[in-house]
mmCIF file with all atom_site columns, C-alpha atoms in Angstrom:
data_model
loop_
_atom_site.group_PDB
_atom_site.id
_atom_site.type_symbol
_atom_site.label_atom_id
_atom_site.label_alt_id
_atom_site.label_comp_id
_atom_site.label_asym_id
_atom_site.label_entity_id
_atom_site.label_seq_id
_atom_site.pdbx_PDB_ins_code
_atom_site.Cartn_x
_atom_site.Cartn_y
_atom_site.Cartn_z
_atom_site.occupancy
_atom_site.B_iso_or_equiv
_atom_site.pdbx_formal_charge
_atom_site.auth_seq_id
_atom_site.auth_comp_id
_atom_site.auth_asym_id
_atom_site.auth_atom_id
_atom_site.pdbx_PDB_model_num
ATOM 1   C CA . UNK P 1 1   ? -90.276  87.182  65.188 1.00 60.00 ? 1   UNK P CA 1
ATOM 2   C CA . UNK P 1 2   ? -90.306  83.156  64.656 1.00 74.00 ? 2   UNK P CA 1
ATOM 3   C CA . UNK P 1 3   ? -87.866  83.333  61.545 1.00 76.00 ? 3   UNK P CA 1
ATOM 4   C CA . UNK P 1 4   ? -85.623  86.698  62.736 1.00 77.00 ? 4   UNK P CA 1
ATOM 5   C CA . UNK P 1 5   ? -82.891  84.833  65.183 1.00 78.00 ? 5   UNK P CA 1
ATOM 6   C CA . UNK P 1 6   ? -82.749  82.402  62.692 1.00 81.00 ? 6   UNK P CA 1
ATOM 7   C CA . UNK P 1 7   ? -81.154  84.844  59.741 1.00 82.00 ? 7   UNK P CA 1
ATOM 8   C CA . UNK P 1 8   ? -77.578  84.863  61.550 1.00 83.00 ? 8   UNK P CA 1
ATOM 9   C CA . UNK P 1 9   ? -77.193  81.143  60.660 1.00 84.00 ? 9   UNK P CA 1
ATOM 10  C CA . UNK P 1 10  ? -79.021  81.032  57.508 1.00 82.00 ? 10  UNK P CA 1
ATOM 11  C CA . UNK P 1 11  ? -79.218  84.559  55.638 1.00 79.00 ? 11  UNK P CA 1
ATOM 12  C CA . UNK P 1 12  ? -75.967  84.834  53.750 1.00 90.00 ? 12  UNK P CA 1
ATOM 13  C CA . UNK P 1 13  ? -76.361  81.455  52.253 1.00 91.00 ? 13  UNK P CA 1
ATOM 14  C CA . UNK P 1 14  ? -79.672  79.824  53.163 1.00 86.00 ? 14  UNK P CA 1
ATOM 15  C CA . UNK P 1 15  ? -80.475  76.807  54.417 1.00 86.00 ? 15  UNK P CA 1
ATOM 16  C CA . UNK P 1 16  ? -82.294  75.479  51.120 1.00 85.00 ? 16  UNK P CA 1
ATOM 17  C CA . UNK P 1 17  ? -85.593  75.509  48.962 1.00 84.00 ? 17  UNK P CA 1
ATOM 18  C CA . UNK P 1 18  ? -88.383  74.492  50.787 1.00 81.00 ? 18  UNK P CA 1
ATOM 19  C CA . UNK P 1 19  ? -86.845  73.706  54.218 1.00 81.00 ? 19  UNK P CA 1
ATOM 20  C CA . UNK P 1 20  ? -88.515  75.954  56.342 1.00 78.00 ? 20  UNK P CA 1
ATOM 21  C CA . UNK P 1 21  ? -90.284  73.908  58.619 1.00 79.00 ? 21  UNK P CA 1
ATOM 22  C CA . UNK P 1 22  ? -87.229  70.954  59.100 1.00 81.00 ? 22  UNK P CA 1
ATOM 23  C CA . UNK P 1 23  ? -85.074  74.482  59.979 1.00 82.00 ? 23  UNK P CA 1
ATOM 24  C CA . UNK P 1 24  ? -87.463  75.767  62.526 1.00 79.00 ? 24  UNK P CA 1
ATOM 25  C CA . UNK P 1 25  ? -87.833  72.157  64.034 1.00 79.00 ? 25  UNK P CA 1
ATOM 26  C CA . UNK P 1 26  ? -84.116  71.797  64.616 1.00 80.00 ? 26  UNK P CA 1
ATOM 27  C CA . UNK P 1 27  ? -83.088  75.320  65.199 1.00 78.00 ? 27  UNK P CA 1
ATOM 28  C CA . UNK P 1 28  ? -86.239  77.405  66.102 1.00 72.00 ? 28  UNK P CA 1
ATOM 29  C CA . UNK P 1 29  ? -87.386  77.837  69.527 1.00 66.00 ? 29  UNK P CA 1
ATOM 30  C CA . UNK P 1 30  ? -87.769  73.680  69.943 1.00 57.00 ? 30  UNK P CA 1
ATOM 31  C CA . UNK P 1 31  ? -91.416  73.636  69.185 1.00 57.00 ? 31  UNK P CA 1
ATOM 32  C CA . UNK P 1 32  ? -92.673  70.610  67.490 1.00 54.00 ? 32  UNK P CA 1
ATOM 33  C CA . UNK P 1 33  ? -93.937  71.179  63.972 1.00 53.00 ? 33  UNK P CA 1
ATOM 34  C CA . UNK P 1 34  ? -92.996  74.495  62.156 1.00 55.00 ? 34  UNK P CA 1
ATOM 35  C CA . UNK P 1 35  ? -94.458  77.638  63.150 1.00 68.00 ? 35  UNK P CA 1
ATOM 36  C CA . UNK P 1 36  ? -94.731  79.786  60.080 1.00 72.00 ? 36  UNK P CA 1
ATOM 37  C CA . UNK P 1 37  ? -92.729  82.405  59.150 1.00 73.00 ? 37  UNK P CA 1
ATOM 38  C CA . UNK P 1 38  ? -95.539  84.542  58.128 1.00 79.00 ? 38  UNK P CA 1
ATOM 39  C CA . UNK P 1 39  ? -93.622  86.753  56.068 1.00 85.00 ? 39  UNK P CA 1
ATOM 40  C CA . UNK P 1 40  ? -92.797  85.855  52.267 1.00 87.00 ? 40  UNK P CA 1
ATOM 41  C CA . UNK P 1 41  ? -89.540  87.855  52.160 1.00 88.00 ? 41  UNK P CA 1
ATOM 42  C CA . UNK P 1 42  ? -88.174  86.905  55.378 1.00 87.00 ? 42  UNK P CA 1
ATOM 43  C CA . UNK P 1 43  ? -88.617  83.096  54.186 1.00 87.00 ? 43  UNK P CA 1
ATOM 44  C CA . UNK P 1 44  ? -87.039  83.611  50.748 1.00 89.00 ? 44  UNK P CA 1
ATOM 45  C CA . UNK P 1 45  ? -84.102  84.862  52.584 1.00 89.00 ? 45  UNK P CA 1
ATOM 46  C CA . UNK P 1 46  ? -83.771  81.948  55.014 1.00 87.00 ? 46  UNK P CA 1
ATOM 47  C CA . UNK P 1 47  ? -84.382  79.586  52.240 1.00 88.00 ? 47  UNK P CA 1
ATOM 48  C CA . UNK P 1 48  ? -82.459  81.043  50.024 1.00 89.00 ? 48  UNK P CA 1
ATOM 49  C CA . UNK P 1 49  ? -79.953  83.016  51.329 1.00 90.00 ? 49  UNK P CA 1
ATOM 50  C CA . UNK P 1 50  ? -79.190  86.907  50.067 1.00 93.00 ? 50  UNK P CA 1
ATOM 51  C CA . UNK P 1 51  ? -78.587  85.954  46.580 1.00 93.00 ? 51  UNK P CA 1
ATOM 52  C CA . UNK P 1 52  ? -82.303  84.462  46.574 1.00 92.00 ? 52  UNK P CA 1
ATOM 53  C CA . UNK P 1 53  ? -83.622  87.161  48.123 1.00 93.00 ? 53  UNK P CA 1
ATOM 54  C CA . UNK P 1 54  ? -81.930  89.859  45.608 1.00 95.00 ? 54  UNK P CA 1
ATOM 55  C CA . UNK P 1 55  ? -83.265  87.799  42.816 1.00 94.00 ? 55  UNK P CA 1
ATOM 56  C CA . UNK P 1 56  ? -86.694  87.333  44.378 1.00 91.00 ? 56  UNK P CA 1
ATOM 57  C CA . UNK P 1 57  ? -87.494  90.794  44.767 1.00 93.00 ? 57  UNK P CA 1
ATOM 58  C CA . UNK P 1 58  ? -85.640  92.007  41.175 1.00 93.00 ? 58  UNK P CA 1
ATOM 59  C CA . UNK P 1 59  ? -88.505  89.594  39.921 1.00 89.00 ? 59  UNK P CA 1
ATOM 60  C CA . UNK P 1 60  ? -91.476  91.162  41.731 1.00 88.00 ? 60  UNK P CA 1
ATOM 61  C CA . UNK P 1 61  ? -90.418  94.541  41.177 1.00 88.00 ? 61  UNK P CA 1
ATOM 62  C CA . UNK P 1 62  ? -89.866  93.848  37.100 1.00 88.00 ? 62  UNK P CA 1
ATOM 63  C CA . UNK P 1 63  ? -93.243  92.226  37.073 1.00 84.00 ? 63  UNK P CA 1
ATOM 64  C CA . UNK P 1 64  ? -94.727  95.331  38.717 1.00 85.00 ? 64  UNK P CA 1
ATOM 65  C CA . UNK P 1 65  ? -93.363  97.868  36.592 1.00 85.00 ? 65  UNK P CA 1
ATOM 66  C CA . UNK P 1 66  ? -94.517  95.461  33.522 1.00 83.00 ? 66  UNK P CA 1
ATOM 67  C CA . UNK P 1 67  ? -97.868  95.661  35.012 1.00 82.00 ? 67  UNK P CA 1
ATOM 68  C CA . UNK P 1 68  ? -97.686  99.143  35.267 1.00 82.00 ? 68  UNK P CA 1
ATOM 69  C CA . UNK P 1 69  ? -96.143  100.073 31.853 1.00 80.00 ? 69  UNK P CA 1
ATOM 70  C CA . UNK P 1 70  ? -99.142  97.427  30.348 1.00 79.00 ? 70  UNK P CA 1
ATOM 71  C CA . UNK P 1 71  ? -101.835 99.191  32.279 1.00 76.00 ? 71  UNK P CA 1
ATOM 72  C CA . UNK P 1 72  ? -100.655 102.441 31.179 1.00 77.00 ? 72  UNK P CA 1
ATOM 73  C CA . UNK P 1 73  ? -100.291 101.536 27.290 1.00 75.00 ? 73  UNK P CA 1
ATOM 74  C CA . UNK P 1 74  ? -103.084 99.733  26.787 1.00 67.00 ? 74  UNK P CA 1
ATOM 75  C CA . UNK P 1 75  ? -106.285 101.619 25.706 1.00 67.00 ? 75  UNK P CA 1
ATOM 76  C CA . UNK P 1 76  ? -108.446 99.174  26.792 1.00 63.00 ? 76  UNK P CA 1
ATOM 77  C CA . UNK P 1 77  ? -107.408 99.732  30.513 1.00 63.00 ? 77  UNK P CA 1
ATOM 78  C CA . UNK P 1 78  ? -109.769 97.665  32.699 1.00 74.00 ? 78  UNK P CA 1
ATOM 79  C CA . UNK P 1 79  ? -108.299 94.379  32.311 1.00 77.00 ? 79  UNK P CA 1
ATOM 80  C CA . UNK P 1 80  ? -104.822 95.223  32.815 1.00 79.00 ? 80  UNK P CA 1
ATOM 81  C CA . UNK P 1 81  ? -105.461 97.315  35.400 1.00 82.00 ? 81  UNK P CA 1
ATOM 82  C CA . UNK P 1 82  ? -107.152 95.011  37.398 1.00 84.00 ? 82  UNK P CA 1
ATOM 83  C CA . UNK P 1 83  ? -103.783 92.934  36.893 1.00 84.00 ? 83  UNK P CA 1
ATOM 84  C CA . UNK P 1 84  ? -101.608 95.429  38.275 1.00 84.00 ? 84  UNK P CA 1
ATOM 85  C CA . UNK P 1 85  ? -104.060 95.644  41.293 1.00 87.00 ? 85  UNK P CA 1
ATOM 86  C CA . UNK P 1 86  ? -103.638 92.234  41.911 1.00 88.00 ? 86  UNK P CA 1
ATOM 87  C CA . UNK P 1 87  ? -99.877  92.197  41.662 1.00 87.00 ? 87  UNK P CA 1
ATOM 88  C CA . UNK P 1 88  ? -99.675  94.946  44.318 1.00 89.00 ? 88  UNK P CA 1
ATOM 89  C CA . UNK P 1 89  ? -102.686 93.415  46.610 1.00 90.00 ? 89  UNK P CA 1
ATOM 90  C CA . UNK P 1 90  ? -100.322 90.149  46.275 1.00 89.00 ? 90  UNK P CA 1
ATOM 91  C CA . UNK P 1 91  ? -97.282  92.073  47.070 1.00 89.00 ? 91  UNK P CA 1
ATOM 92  C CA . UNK P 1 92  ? -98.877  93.305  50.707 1.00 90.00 ? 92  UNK P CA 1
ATOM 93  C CA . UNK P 1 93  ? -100.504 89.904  51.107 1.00 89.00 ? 93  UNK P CA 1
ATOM 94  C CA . UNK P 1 94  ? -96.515  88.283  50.434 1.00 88.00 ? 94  UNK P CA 1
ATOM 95  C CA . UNK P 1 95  ? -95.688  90.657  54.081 1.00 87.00 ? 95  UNK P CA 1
ATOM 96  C CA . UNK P 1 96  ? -98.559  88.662  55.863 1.00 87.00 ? 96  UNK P CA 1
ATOM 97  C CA . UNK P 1 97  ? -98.324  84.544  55.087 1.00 83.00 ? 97  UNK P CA 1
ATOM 98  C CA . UNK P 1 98  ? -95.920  82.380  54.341 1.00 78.00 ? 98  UNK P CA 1
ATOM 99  C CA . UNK P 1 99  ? -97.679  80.601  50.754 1.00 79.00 ? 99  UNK P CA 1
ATOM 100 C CA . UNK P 1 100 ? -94.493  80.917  48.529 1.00 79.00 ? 100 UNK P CA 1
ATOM 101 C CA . UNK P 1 101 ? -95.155  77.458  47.034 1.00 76.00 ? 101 UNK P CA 1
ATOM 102 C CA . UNK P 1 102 ? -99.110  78.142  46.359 1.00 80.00 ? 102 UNK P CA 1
ATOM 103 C CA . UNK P 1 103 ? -100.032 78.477  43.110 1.00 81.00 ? 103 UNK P CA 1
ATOM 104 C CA . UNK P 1 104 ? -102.915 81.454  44.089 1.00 83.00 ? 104 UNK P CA 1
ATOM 105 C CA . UNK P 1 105 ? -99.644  83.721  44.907 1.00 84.00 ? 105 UNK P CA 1
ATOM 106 C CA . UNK P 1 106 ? -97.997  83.067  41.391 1.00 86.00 ? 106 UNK P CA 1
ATOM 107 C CA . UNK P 1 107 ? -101.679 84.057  39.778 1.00 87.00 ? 107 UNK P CA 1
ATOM 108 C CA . UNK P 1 108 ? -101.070 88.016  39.280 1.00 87.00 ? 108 UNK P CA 1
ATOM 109 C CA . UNK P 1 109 ? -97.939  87.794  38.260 1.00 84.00 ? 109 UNK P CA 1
ATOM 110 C CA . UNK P 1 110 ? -98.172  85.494  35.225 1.00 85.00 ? 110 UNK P CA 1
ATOM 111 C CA . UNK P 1 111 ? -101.287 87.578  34.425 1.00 85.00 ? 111 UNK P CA 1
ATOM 112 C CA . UNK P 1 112 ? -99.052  90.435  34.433 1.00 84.00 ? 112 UNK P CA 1
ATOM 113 C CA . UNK P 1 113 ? -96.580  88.438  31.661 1.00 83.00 ? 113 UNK P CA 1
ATOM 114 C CA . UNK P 1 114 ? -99.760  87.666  29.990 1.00 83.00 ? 114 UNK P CA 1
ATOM 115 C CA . UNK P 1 115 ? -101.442 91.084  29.575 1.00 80.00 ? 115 UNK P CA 1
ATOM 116 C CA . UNK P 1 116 ? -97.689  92.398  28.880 1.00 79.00 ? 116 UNK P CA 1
ATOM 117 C CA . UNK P 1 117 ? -97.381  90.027  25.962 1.00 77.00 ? 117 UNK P CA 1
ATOM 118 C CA . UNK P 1 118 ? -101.153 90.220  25.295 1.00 73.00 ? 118 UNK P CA 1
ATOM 119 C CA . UNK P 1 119 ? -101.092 94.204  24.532 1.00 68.00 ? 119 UNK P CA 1
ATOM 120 C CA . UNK P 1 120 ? -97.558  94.109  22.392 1.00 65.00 ? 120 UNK P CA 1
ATOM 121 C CA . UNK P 1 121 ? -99.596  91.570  19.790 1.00 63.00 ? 121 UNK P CA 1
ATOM 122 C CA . UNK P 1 122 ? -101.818 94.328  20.012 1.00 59.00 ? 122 UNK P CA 1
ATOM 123 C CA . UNK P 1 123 ? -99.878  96.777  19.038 1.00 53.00 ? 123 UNK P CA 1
ATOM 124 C CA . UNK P 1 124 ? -97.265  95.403  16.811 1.00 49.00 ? 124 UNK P CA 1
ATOM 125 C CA . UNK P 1 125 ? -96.982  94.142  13.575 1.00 48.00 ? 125 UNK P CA 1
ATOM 126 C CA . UNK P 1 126 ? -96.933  90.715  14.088 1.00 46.00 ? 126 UNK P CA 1
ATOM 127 C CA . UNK P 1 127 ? -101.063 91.309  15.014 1.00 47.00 ? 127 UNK P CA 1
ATOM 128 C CA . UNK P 1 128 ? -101.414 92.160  11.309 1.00 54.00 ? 128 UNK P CA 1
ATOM 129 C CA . UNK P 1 129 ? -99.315  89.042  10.136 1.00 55.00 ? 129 UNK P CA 1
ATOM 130 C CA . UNK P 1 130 ? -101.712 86.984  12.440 1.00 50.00 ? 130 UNK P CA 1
ATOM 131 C CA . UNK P 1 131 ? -104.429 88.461  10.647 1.00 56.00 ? 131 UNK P CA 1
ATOM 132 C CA . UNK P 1 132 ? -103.011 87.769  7.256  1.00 61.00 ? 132 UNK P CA 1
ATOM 133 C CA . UNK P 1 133 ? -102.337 84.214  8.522  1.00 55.00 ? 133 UNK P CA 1
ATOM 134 C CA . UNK P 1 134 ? -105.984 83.487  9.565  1.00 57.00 ? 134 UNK P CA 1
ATOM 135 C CA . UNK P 1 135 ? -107.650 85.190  6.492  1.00 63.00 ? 135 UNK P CA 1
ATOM 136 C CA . UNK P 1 136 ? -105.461 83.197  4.338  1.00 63.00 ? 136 UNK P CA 1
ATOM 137 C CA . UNK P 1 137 ? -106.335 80.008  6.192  1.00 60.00 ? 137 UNK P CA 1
ATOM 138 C CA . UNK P 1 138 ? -110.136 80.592  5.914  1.00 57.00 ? 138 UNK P CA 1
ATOM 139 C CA . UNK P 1 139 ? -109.827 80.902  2.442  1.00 62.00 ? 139 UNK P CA 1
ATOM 140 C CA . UNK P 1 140 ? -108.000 77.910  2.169  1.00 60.00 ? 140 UNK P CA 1
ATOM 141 C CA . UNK P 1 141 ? -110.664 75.864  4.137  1.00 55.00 ? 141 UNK P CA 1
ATOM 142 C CA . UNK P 1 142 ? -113.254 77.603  1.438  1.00 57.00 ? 142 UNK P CA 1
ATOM 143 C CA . UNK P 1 143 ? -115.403 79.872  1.857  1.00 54.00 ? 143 UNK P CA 1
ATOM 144 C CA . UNK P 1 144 ? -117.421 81.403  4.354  1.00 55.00 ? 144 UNK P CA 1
ATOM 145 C CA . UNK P 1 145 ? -116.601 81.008  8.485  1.00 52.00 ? 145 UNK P CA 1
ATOM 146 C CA . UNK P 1 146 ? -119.957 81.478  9.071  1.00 54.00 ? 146 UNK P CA 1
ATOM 147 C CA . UNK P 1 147 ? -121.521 83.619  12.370 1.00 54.00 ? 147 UNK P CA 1
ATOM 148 C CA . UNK P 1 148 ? -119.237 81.232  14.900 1.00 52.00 ? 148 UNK P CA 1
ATOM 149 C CA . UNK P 1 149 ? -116.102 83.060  13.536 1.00 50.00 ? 149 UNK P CA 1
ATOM 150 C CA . UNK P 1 150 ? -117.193 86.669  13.562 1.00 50.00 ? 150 UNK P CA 1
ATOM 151 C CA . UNK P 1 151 ? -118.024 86.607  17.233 1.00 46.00 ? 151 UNK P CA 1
ATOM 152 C CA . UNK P 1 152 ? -116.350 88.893  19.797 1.00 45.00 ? 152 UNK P CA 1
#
């Protein structure tokens, strides 16, 4: 309710990144300091306008359905699943607070780019070249790795 009259003056175009609490200050309800907006979306869109916003939540709905599509491929499951969980516990979080600009909210969602890219080495054939490439640089070294290398 502390960012909604302020989307007729700011929503098409938005008043800029990071300007939330100088925007409440001059044109909120005339408190000092900045209430938050306590609501992820409704701050992209003042920030950034409906452009931002469009682009916002094309990225968190691409991330999710990489999550998904990673935690459904991969046969290992329990990591990447876990990821996905944490993408959509982020996403319901992102309806609650106002932490954009925290690093904690970006968490899940380069996990999700990580497991993504994580399970296509997996499964492609650029894990065997890997392979090739490591064997071939033991042997170079000479010899035997020893018990350090065979670890899991």
């Amino acid at each position: 309710s502390v960012a909604l009259p302020l989307l007729p003056r700011f929503g098409w175009f938005g008043s800029g990144l990071d300007t939330w609490a100088t925007v409440h200050r001059l044109y909120g309800h005339g408190e000092k300091g900045g209430a938050a907006a306590h609501n992820v979306f409704l701050l992209v869109w003042l920030e950034l306008g409906v452009v931002g916003l469009a682009l916002f939540l094309m990225m968190v709905f691409a991330h999710l359905r990489l999550a998904w599509r990673t935690s459904t491929s991969t046969p290992e499951g329990g990591f990447p699943v876990a990821i996905e969980a944490a993408c959509y516990a982020t996403l319901v979080i992102l309806c609650f607070c106002d932490d954009l600009w925290m690093k904690p909210t970006w968490l899940p969602w380069i996990l999700a780019v990580w497991a993504s890219r994580n399970s296509r080495l997996g499964t492609s054939k650029s894990r065997s070249k890997m392979a090739e490439l490591s064997e071939e640089s033991l042997a170079n070294v000479g010899g035997d790795p020893g018990p350090a290398a065979t670890r899991h």
